[in-house]
Amino acid sequence: MYEKILEKPRSFYDNYPRKDGDITVTHYCPGCGHGIAHKMIAEALSDLNLAERTILISPVGCSVFAYYYFDVGNIQAAHGRAPAVATGVKRANPDSIVISYQGDGDLAAIGGDEIMQAANRGEQITVFFINNAIYGMTGGQMAPTTLVEQKTTTSPYGRNPHNEGFPIRVCELLSSLEAPVYIERVSLHNSAARAKARKAIRKALQVQADRKGFSLVEILSGCPTGWKVKQPSDSLDWIEKYMLPYFPVGVFKDNTEKAEPFRYIENVPPKSELPKLIDIPMEDKVVQASMADLPGPYRNPRIKIAGFGGQGVLSLGVAIAQLGLMQGYDVSWLPSYGPEMRGGTAHCHVMVSEHIIGSPLVTASTVCVAMNKPSLEKFEKELVPGGLLITNTSMIDIEPTRKDVEWLPIPATEMASELGNIRFGNMVVLGAYLQKTGLVPLKVAFDGLHIFLKAKRFIPDNEKAIQVGADYVSKKLAGK
Amino acid sequence: MAKQLIKGNEAVIKGAALAGCVAYFGYPITPASEIAEAAAKYFPLIGRTFIQAESEIAAMNMVYGAASAGVRCMTASSGPGISLKQEAVSYCAGAQLPCVIVDIMRGGPGLGNIGPEQADYNQVVKGGGHGNYKVIVLAPNSAQEMCDLTMKAFDLADKYRSPVYVLTDGVIGQMMEQVEFPTREIIDPPRYDWGVHGDQVTRHNLITSIFLSHSELEEHNLKLQEKYRTIEANELMTDEYQTEDAEILLMGYGIVSRVLRSTVDYAREAGIRAGLLRPVTVWPFPVKRIQEFCAQVKKILVVEMSNGQMVQDVRLAVEGRVPVEFYGRMGGVVPSAEEILDVLKKL
Ligand SMILES: Cc1ncc(C[n+]2csc(CCOP(=O)(O)OP(=O)(O)O)c2C)c(N)n1
Ligand code: SF4
């Protein structure tokens, strides 16, 4: 069969000025499979007229300098990471043709996860995987594809499956995934095999050009130097004799007919729509209020709110901060986050201030809201003398130990239950707190619900809960 | 413009969107996950890319890939994830690729915990990965700055073709405050012509960090060092509070600087003339400003939520001219203003 590999196609440079030394020859050893594979890929890119759109990712390995040769856009990647780099560049340039060119150490050892995950995402990239059963660049150490009993500098007694496991069959592994469109293993050991390799390379690139998804061609390839064969051409026999029996050539997956083309990004909305799409309000209802008329202890509150997860402790804090913001005050809300929340208790620090807030941490609180007993026990001691202590008496059957603070007991859970859902207990407390202190008018709280309440259908119920809490305090203050 | 009550972590993504960031690659980790979640929620709606990568290693290499294409892109994580990103950050520095990395620091070493800490200072500010490189590091201390400094980070990254970190702690990430988003400044996502776009114009571009010849690599390194000196000369940002007549200088960044602001107020009430110097860029570091203070203040107290990492840079700047004291809390404990005041009183 006629072989065209020596003719330099248009996607391959005529000489290699990026290279040190003799720029007319490649840096590969005589008989190296990389050089042959390069030419086949370049030829396919030219024939399919893809070179102009192509971006090649060079790996770490002997082909680290693939960019000396390919007349395409080039990126050199970290060891094993080419499929992740390819993902990034492809997503940024969805119309480009992205090639991840990798050796077996690069792809199947250090980059094992990156290749599997890129394949699994069905990235529209093409991977050319050069399997030469050895680490060429670093001087012939064992690769994940090194054959059983094969001697390398790090398996000097031959690969021992009990110590280093068996060679990894990448095509077989990856073809078990749902997403990949086309996966084939080919070999370079004779001209018939090379003809098939050429076809597979072309097909893999076509899959990408058609936007169908992920394609990979594994190429069994000679490393005369690493294998320490007598002369370069012996490596062809070596492939046939040792590699082919373990790494059968053939198509492992081919969905090219069925796969539907797809685009990553369908449309980009105009810039003017951006704020709305990312929930940035273009106007707000902020007024500049003042706390001057409030009794001293209620000004610039430093609030600690605590209770069981599910009692709406964190959202009560958010609500107070949101209302403070609407009154033109500086506000902060800081949650307890993480496992302690999962354990059941949650608390948050809320500050509403006429001045710039320094530390958002509430250590000496002026207001403490305890929605359950453990919260009361834990946080009442933080209150400053004269501070306001609100307890949810539905869940707390003890009296506070602090006698130097103002105590506002309220059966919030029961009151919420009468409204139909104990989850409104936090809004009952909000109403009571606002009525008690006058920090924010109730009307603002009703407006605020439209901002801080995520489930808009519950706005009427929450409004009622706020009102009920406020009424409870008014009645109490009126001595009823 | 309107005020919005929002978490620092979410403000990062809205700022990034306004700044023309077209791709986010990340892996979930507390206390940074809201950043990925916000990107996952908003980016698809505005024609931008969000990918949950298989690891921080992959995420940062995806950033390397997208940055190679000459577009604005980012990732975010916390301590353990930042450790994994370091390889690709070094590659980005070597190949001179702009990108933004947000680090919401948590407790360490190892898995540590998810409480707020500031113990990534060394691994972030000192480069972190292999090789002779520096990264610009911005240290926000409010939700507003989480937006503003993220936007600024993109500008600096592009200006210097360098990775830029936004470094803060779990408190600043998790806290909600009011933010005014600069909606008038929405920019069209830029695309730089040094990138590989997959077209005829950029066909001969090459993104690489390899320089085989020793002298060429040295030259490349010298160029990088020159760039770092330019950054040091031009991009320093600090914030000061009550420093004009200060006798004791307090220093801290992130949430600590907020606590220290309160400490300064308490100290002044107690008759101690304290002032606060907050590095907004922790690299470049305010070496000159600190040296100026050596002629003014009697002592410097550095407070960190770490074993004392930034304090080493303060001591290098001070060169023994005034005593530099350190107070640190670790493990997720945030020092209170009162507690630091006690330390101040005992100095
Ligand atoms: C993180 C990292 N670890 C190790 C190396 C050293 N290294 C360079 S190439 C290579 C092996 C490459 O082998 P393979 O992928 O099979 O490619 P080949 O050279 O055989 O083409 C190794 C281990 C590196 N550059 N980076
Ligand atoms: S060492 Fe092997 S893989 Fe590397 S260039 Fe030589 S023959 Fe090719």
PDB file of C-alpha atoms in Angstrom, chain A residues 10-11 13 18 20 51-55 60 64-65 67-68 71-79 81 84-89 91-96 110 113-115 117-118 121 123 265 267-269 271-275 277-284 286 302 318-319 321-322 325 328-335 337-339 342 356-361 363-364, chain B residues 1-5 7 13-14 17-18 22 25 30-31 41-42 44-55 57-59 61-66 68-69 71 87 91 105 114-116 170-172 174-179 181 183 186-188 191 196-200 202-210 212-213 216 255 258-259 261-262 266 334-338:
ATOM      1  CA  ARG A  10      -0.329  22.294   5.346  1.00  0.00           C
ATOM      2  CA  SER A  11      -1.014  21.951   9.030  1.00  0.00           C
ATOM      3  CA  TYR A  13       5.470  23.382   9.559  1.00  0.00           C
ATOM      4  CA  ARG A  18      10.652  26.895  17.680  1.00  0.00           C
ATOM      5  CA  ASP A  20      16.700  24.244  19.369  1.00  0.00           C
ATOM      6  CA  ALA A  51      -6.161  23.338  10.456  1.00  0.00           C
ATOM      7  CA  GLU A  52      -7.131  26.969  10.738  1.00  0.00           C
ATOM      8  CA  ARG A  53      -9.645  26.246  13.491  1.00  0.00           C
ATOM      9  CA  THR A  54      -7.500  23.760  15.361  1.00  0.00           C
ATOM     10  CA  ILE A  55      -5.950  24.121  18.800  1.00  0.00           C
ATOM     11  CA  VAL A  60       4.073  16.318  29.213  1.00  0.00           C
ATOM     12  CA  VAL A  64       5.680  17.966  24.971  1.00  0.00           C
ATOM     13  CA  PHE A  65       7.061  19.820  21.951  1.00  0.00           C
ATOM     14  CA  TYR A  67       3.902  22.610  19.102  1.00  0.00           C
ATOM     15  CA  TYR A  68       7.225  22.724  17.258  1.00  0.00           C
ATOM     16  CA  ASP A  71       0.933  24.770  12.288  1.00  0.00           C
ATOM     17  CA  VAL A  72      -2.151  25.352  14.438  1.00  0.00           C
ATOM     18  CA  GLY A  73      -2.933  27.224  17.660  1.00  0.00           C
ATOM     19  CA  ASN A  74      -0.886  25.598  20.392  1.00  0.00           C
ATOM     20  CA  ILE A  75      -1.099  25.204  24.149  1.00  0.00           C
ATOM     21  CA  GLN A  76       1.250  23.223  26.318  1.00  0.00           C
ATOM     22  CA  ALA A  77      -0.393  21.687  29.403  1.00  0.00           C
ATOM     23  CA  ALA A  78       0.669  20.222  32.751  1.00  0.00           C
ATOM     24  CA  HIS A  79       1.291  16.480  33.049  1.00  0.00           C
ATOM     25  CA  ARG A  81      -4.180  17.678  32.565  1.00  0.00           C
ATOM     26  CA  ALA A  84      -9.111  19.605  31.472  1.00  0.00           C
ATOM     27  CA  VAL A  85      -7.185  22.262  29.562  1.00  0.00           C
ATOM     28  CA  ALA A  86      -8.942  21.134  26.391  1.00  0.00           C
ATOM     29  CA  THR A  87     -12.266  21.497  28.180  1.00  0.00           C
ATOM     30  CA  GLY A  88     -11.450  25.058  29.164  1.00  0.00           C
ATOM     31  CA  VAL A  89     -10.260  26.101  25.733  1.00  0.00           C
ATOM     32  CA  ARG A  91     -15.727  26.035  26.117  1.00  0.00           C
ATOM     33  CA  ALA A  92     -14.082  29.395  25.468  1.00  0.00           C
ATOM     34  CA  ASN A  93     -13.855  28.678  21.714  1.00  0.00           C
ATOM     35  CA  PRO A  94     -16.797  26.416  20.934  1.00  0.00           C
ATOM     36  CA  ASP A  95     -16.172  26.695  17.195  1.00  0.00           C
ATOM     37  CA  SER A  96     -12.585  25.498  17.379  1.00  0.00           C
ATOM     38  CA  ILE A 110      -1.386  10.971  36.386  1.00  0.00           C
ATOM     39  CA  ASP A 113      -9.309  11.263  36.251  1.00  0.00           C
ATOM     40  CA  GLU A 114      -9.121  14.136  33.795  1.00  0.00           C
ATOM     41  CA  ILE A 115      -9.532  11.852  30.759  1.00  0.00           C
ATOM     42  CA  GLN A 117     -14.268  12.926  33.353  1.00  0.00           C
ATOM     43  CA  ALA A 118     -13.791  14.756  30.060  1.00  0.00           C
ATOM     44  CA  ARG A 121     -18.927  14.937  30.094  1.00  0.00           C
ATOM     45  CA  GLU A 123     -16.612  17.126  25.755  1.00  0.00           C
ATOM     46  CA  ILE A 265     -24.183  27.999  24.399  1.00  0.00           C
ATOM     47  CA  ASN A 267     -27.698  32.337  22.846  1.00  0.00           C
ATOM     48  CA  VAL A 268     -26.191  35.255  24.688  1.00  0.00           C
ATOM     49  CA  PRO A 269     -28.711  37.818  25.952  1.00  0.00           C
ATOM     50  CA  LYS A 271     -25.839  43.298  27.998  1.00  0.00           C
ATOM     51  CA  SER A 272     -28.755  45.436  29.104  1.00  0.00           C
ATOM     52  CA  GLU A 273     -30.596  42.373  30.386  1.00  0.00           C
ATOM     53  CA  LEU A 274     -27.727  41.167  32.488  1.00  0.00           C
ATOM     54  CA  PRO A 275     -28.585  42.823  35.840  1.00  0.00           C
ATOM     55  CA  LEU A 277     -30.964  37.968  34.816  1.00  0.00           C
ATOM     56  CA  ILE A 278     -28.538  37.838  37.716  1.00  0.00           C
ATOM     57  CA  ASP A 279     -30.978  39.344  40.225  1.00  0.00           C
ATOM     58  CA  ILE A 280     -29.417  42.741  40.672  1.00  0.00           C
ATOM     59  CA  PRO A 281     -32.119  45.219  41.673  1.00  0.00           C
ATOM     60  CA  MET A 282     -32.071  48.425  39.655  1.00  0.00           C
ATOM     61  CA  GLU A 283     -34.014  50.416  42.231  1.00  0.00           C
ATOM     62  CA  ASP A 284     -34.625  50.011  45.910  1.00  0.00           C
ATOM     63  CA  VAL A 286     -34.167  52.647  50.864  1.00  0.00           C
ATOM     64  CA  ARG A 302     -26.436  43.936  68.203  1.00  0.00           C
ATOM     65  CA  VAL A 318     -31.876  38.095  57.315  1.00  0.00           C
ATOM     66  CA  ALA A 319     -35.273  39.753  57.660  1.00  0.00           C
ATOM     67  CA  ALA A 321     -30.955  42.997  58.320  1.00  0.00           C
ATOM     68  CA  GLN A 322     -33.021  43.568  55.173  1.00  0.00           C
ATOM     69  CA  LEU A 325     -31.059  48.226  55.077  1.00  0.00           C
ATOM     70  CA  GLY A 328     -30.820  53.361  55.340  1.00  0.00           C
ATOM     71  CA  TYR A 329     -28.804  51.791  58.159  1.00  0.00           C
ATOM     72  CA  ASP A 330     -25.612  49.792  57.876  1.00  0.00           C
ATOM     73  CA  VAL A 331     -26.391  46.120  58.462  1.00  0.00           C
ATOM     74  CA  SER A 332     -24.637  42.788  58.745  1.00  0.00           C
ATOM     75  CA  TRP A 333     -25.796  39.200  59.092  1.00  0.00           C
ATOM     76  CA  LEU A 334     -23.440  36.398  59.940  1.00  0.00           C
ATOM     77  CA  PRO A 335     -24.630  32.794  60.230  1.00  0.00           C
ATOM     78  CA  TYR A 337     -22.494  27.535  59.222  1.00  0.00           C
ATOM     79  CA  GLY A 338     -21.585  23.918  58.709  1.00  0.00           C
ATOM     80  CA  PRO A 339     -21.954  20.741  60.743  1.00  0.00           C
ATOM     81  CA  ARG A 342     -26.763  19.882  60.657  1.00  0.00           C
ATOM     82  CA  ILE A 356     -20.323  51.934  59.832  1.00  0.00           C
ATOM     83  CA  ILE A 357     -20.197  48.431  61.266  1.00  0.00           C
ATOM     84  CA  GLY A 358     -16.744  47.305  62.307  1.00  0.00           C
ATOM     85  CA  SER A 359     -16.808  43.777  63.629  1.00  0.00           C
ATOM     86  CA  PRO A 360     -19.984  41.959  62.525  1.00  0.00           C
ATOM     87  CA  LEU A 361     -19.523  39.496  65.380  1.00  0.00           C
ATOM     88  CA  THR A 363     -20.251  39.174  71.417  1.00  0.00           C
ATOM     89  CA  ALA A 364     -21.894  41.619  73.827  1.00  0.00           C
TER      90      ALA A 364
ATOM     91  CA  MET B   1     -27.952  51.516  41.438  1.00  0.00           C
ATOM     92  CA  ALA B   2     -29.664  49.858  44.314  1.00  0.00           C
ATOM     93  CA  LYS B   3     -28.587  48.268  47.539  1.00  0.00           C
ATOM     94  CA  GLN B   4     -28.941  44.536  47.914  1.00  0.00           C
ATOM     95  CA  LEU B   5     -28.479  42.429  51.026  1.00  0.00           C
ATOM     96  CA  LYS B   7     -23.578  37.159  50.892  1.00  0.00           C
ATOM     97  CA  ILE B  13     -20.198  36.000  41.041  1.00  0.00           C
ATOM     98  CA  LYS B  14     -22.369  39.012  40.296  1.00  0.00           C
ATOM     99  CA  ALA B  17     -20.539  38.593  35.581  1.00  0.00           C
ATOM    100  CA  LEU B  18     -20.473  42.392  35.354  1.00  0.00           C
ATOM    101  CA  VAL B  22     -17.292  34.110  30.692  1.00  0.00           C
ATOM    102  CA  PHE B  25     -14.732  26.167  36.740  1.00  0.00           C
ATOM    103  CA  THR B  30     -17.312  24.881  52.419  1.00  0.00           C
ATOM    104  CA  PRO B  31     -17.129  27.843  53.022  1.00  0.00           C
ATOM    105  CA  LYS B  41     -27.392  29.512  38.812  1.00  0.00           C
ATOM    106  CA  TYR B  42     -26.587  32.648  36.843  1.00  0.00           C
ATOM    107  CA  PRO B  44     -26.143  29.626  32.020  1.00  0.00           C
ATOM    108  CA  LEU B  45     -28.801  32.364  31.978  1.00  0.00           C
ATOM    109  CA  ILE B  46     -26.396  34.900  30.525  1.00  0.00           C
ATOM    110  CA  GLY B  47     -24.662  32.715  27.960  1.00  0.00           C
ATOM    111  CA  ARG B  48     -21.614  31.963  30.048  1.00  0.00           C
ATOM    112  CA  THR B  49     -20.034  28.675  31.065  1.00  0.00           C
ATOM    113  CA  PHE B  50     -20.224  26.922  34.409  1.00  0.00           C
ATOM    114  CA  ILE B  51     -18.574  23.553  34.891  1.00  0.00           C
ATOM    115  CA  GLN B  52     -18.364  21.599  38.100  1.00  0.00           C
ATOM    116  CA  ALA B  53     -15.001  19.993  37.563  1.00  0.00           C
ATOM    117  CA  GLU B  54     -13.957  16.604  38.920  1.00  0.00           C
ATOM    118  CA  SER B  55     -11.390  18.184  41.232  1.00  0.00           C
ATOM    119  CA  ILE B  57      -6.774  20.192  39.889  1.00  0.00           C
ATOM    120  CA  ALA B  58      -9.028  19.868  36.873  1.00  0.00           C
ATOM    121  CA  ALA B  59     -10.878  23.105  37.626  1.00  0.00           C
ATOM    122  CA  ASN B  61      -6.460  23.437  34.471  1.00  0.00           C
ATOM    123  CA  MET B  62      -9.763  24.303  32.823  1.00  0.00           C
ATOM    124  CA  VAL B  63      -9.035  27.867  33.876  1.00  0.00           C
ATOM    125  CA  TYR B  64      -5.615  27.489  32.262  1.00  0.00           C
ATOM    126  CA  GLY B  65      -7.346  26.336  29.077  1.00  0.00           C
ATOM    127  CA  ALA B  66      -9.967  29.088  28.966  1.00  0.00           C
ATOM    128  CA  SER B  68      -5.252  30.421  26.983  1.00  0.00           C
ATOM    129  CA  ALA B  69      -8.146  31.357  24.742  1.00  0.00           C
ATOM    130  CA  VAL B  71     -11.073  35.211  27.809  1.00  0.00           C
ATOM    131  CA  GLU B  87       0.232  23.236  40.121  1.00  0.00           C
ATOM    132  CA  TYR B  91       1.615  27.076  34.988  1.00  0.00           C
ATOM    133  CA  MET B 105     -10.034  30.396  53.855  1.00  0.00           C
ATOM    134  CA  ILE B 114     -14.849  24.675  57.930  1.00  0.00           C
ATOM    135  CA  GLY B 115     -14.567  27.535  60.374  1.00  0.00           C
ATOM    136  CA  PRO B 116     -12.924  30.755  59.251  1.00  0.00           C
ATOM    137  CA  GLY B 170     -15.092  32.151  55.845  1.00  0.00           C
ATOM    138  CA  VAL B 171     -16.663  35.065  57.698  1.00  0.00           C
ATOM    139  CA  ILE B 172     -16.411  37.505  54.810  1.00  0.00           C
ATOM    140  CA  GLN B 174     -20.601  33.796  54.509  1.00  0.00           C
ATOM    141  CA  MET B 175     -21.641  37.188  55.843  1.00  0.00           C
ATOM    142  CA  MET B 176     -24.508  39.141  54.288  1.00  0.00           C
ATOM    143  CA  GLU B 177     -24.179  42.878  53.915  1.00  0.00           C
ATOM    144  CA  GLN B 178     -25.446  45.536  51.597  1.00  0.00           C
ATOM    145  CA  VAL B 179     -23.853  45.765  48.201  1.00  0.00           C
ATOM    146  CA  PHE B 181     -23.481  46.651  42.166  1.00  0.00           C
ATOM    147  CA  THR B 183     -24.354  48.158  36.879  1.00  0.00           C
ATOM    148  CA  ILE B 186     -21.010  46.193  32.625  1.00  0.00           C
ATOM    149  CA  ILE B 187     -18.389  45.399  30.069  1.00  0.00           C
ATOM    150  CA  ASP B 188     -18.549  43.211  27.031  1.00  0.00           C
ATOM    151  CA  ARG B 191     -11.011  38.505  24.120  1.00  0.00           C
ATOM    152  CA  VAL B 196      -5.499  30.986  20.868  1.00  0.00           C
ATOM    153  CA  HIS B 197      -8.977  31.454  19.491  1.00  0.00           C
ATOM    154  CA  GLY B 198      -8.976  28.724  16.918  1.00  0.00           C
ATOM    155  CA  ASP B 199      -8.787  31.074  13.946  1.00  0.00           C
ATOM    156  CA  GLN B 200      -6.341  32.178  11.286  1.00  0.00           C
ATOM    157  CA  THR B 202      -4.183  33.599  16.322  1.00  0.00           C
ATOM    158  CA  ARG B 203      -3.040  30.426  14.620  1.00  0.00           C
ATOM    159  CA  HIS B 204       0.603  31.083  15.341  1.00  0.00           C
ATOM    160  CA  ASN B 205       0.105  31.873  19.000  1.00  0.00           C
ATOM    161  CA  LEU B 206       1.665  29.537  21.500  1.00  0.00           C
ATOM    162  CA  ILE B 207       0.825  29.277  25.180  1.00  0.00           C
ATOM    163  CA  THR B 208       3.576  27.553  27.077  1.00  0.00           C
ATOM    164  CA  SER B 209       5.727  27.740  30.169  1.00  0.00           C
ATOM    165  CA  ILE B 210       8.627  25.690  28.817  1.00  0.00           C
ATOM    166  CA  LEU B 212      14.408  24.486  27.358  1.00  0.00           C
ATOM    167  CA  SER B 213      17.515  26.593  27.242  1.00  0.00           C
ATOM    168  CA  GLU B 216      16.163  31.631  27.904  1.00  0.00           C
ATOM    169  CA  ILE B 255     -12.503  39.797  58.945  1.00  0.00           C
ATOM    170  CA  ARG B 258     -13.217  44.602  60.734  1.00  0.00           C
ATOM    171  CA  VAL B 259     -12.713  43.448  64.308  1.00  0.00           C
ATOM    172  CA  ARG B 261     -11.726  48.703  63.500  1.00  0.00           C
ATOM    173  CA  SER B 262     -13.945  48.128  66.522  1.00  0.00           C
ATOM    174  CA  TYR B 266     -12.759  50.827  72.085  1.00  0.00           C
ATOM    175  CA  VAL B 334     -12.568  34.745  65.454  1.00  0.00           C
ATOM    176  CA  PRO B 335     -11.010  37.050  68.044  1.00  0.00           C
ATOM    177  CA  SER B 336     -13.361  39.623  69.527  1.00  0.00           C
ATOM    178  CA  ALA B 337     -12.629  43.341  69.647  1.00  0.00           C
ATOM    179  CA  GLU B 338     -12.749  43.195  73.463  1.00  0.00           C
TER     180      GLU B 338
END
